[in-house]
C-alpha atoms as one frame of an Amber mdcrd trajectory, in Angstrom:
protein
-186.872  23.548-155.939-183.704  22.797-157.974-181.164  25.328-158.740-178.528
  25.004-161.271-175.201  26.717-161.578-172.774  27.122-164.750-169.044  28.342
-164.561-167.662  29.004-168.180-164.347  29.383-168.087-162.940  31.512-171.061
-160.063  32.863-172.770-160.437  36.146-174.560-159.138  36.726-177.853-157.198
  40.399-178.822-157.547  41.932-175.848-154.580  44.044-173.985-156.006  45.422
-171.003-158.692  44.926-168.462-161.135  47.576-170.041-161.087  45.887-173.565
-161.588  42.807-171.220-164.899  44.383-169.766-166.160  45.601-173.200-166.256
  41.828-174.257-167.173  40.181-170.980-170.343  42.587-170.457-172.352  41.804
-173.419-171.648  38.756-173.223-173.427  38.566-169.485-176.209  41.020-170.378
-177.323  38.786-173.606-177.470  35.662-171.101-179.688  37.541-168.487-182.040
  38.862-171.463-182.815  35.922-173.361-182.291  33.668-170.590-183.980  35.296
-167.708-180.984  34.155-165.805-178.377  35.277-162.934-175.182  35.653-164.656
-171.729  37.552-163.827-167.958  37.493-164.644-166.923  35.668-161.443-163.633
  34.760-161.909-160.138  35.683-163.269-160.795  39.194-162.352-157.201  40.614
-162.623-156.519  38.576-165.969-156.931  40.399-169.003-157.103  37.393-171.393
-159.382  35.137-169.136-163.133  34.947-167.635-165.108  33.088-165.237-168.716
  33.532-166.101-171.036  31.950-163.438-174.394  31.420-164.528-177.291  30.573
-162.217-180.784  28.913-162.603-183.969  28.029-160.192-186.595  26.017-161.234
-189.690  23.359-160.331-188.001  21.256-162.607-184.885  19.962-162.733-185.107
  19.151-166.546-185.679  22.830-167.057-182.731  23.891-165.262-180.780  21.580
-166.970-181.891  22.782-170.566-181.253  26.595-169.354-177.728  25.915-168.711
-177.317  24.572-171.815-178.580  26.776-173.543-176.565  28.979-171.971-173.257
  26.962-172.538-174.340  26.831-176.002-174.213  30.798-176.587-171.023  31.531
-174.700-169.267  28.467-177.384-170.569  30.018-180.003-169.213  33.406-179.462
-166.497  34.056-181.848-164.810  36.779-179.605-164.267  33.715-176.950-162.988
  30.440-176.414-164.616  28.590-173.878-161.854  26.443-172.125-164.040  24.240
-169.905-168.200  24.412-168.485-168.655  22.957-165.320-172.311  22.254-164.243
-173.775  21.872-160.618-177.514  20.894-159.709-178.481  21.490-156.218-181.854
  19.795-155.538-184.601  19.084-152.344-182.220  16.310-151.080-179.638  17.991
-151.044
C-alpha cells in the first residue's frame, strides 16, 4: 500500500475577508474530491485571508498511480486563475516505510 500526500500552498487573489476566502477555497477542494476521488481539505493558513494550505491525500497498490493523482491534482490547483500556487510539496509513504 502506498499513500501519497500533496500540500499546495496558495495565495488568493481579491479577497478581503475570511468568507470570500471560503467561497474560493471550497470549490476548489470539492472539484479535487470529484474528479479525483481524493481526500482533500484547506489545512493550513486558517486565520489568513489571502493564503491556503490545501492538503491532498492519495492510497493506492501502486505507487506510480499515486504519483500521477497528485499531479494531476497539482496540475488543477496551478491552473486556477483565482489562485497562485506558491509552492507543492509531495510525500510518498510506502510498505518500507
Amino acid at each position: 500500500m502506498y499513500v501519497g500526500a500533496l500540500e499546495c500552498d496558495v495565495l488568493l487573489g481579491d479577497v478581503h475577508s475570511l468568507k470570500q476566502k471560503r467561497s474560493v477555497v471550497r470549490p476548489v477542494v470539492a472539484e479535487l474530491r470529484r474528479r479525483f476521488d481524493v481526500s482533500a481539505a484547506e489545512a493550513g493558513h486558517l486565520d489568513l485571508h489571502r493564503r491556503a494550505l490545501i492538503g491532498v491525500s492519495c492510497v493506492s497498490a501502486d505507487a506510480g498511480h499515486v504519483q500521477d493523482v497528485l499531479d494531476s491534482c497539482e496540475r488543477l490547483v496551478a491552473a486556477r486563475p483565482e489562485l497562485e500556487l506558491l509552492s507543492a510539496r509531495h510525500r510518498m509513504l510506502g510498505p518500507d516505510d
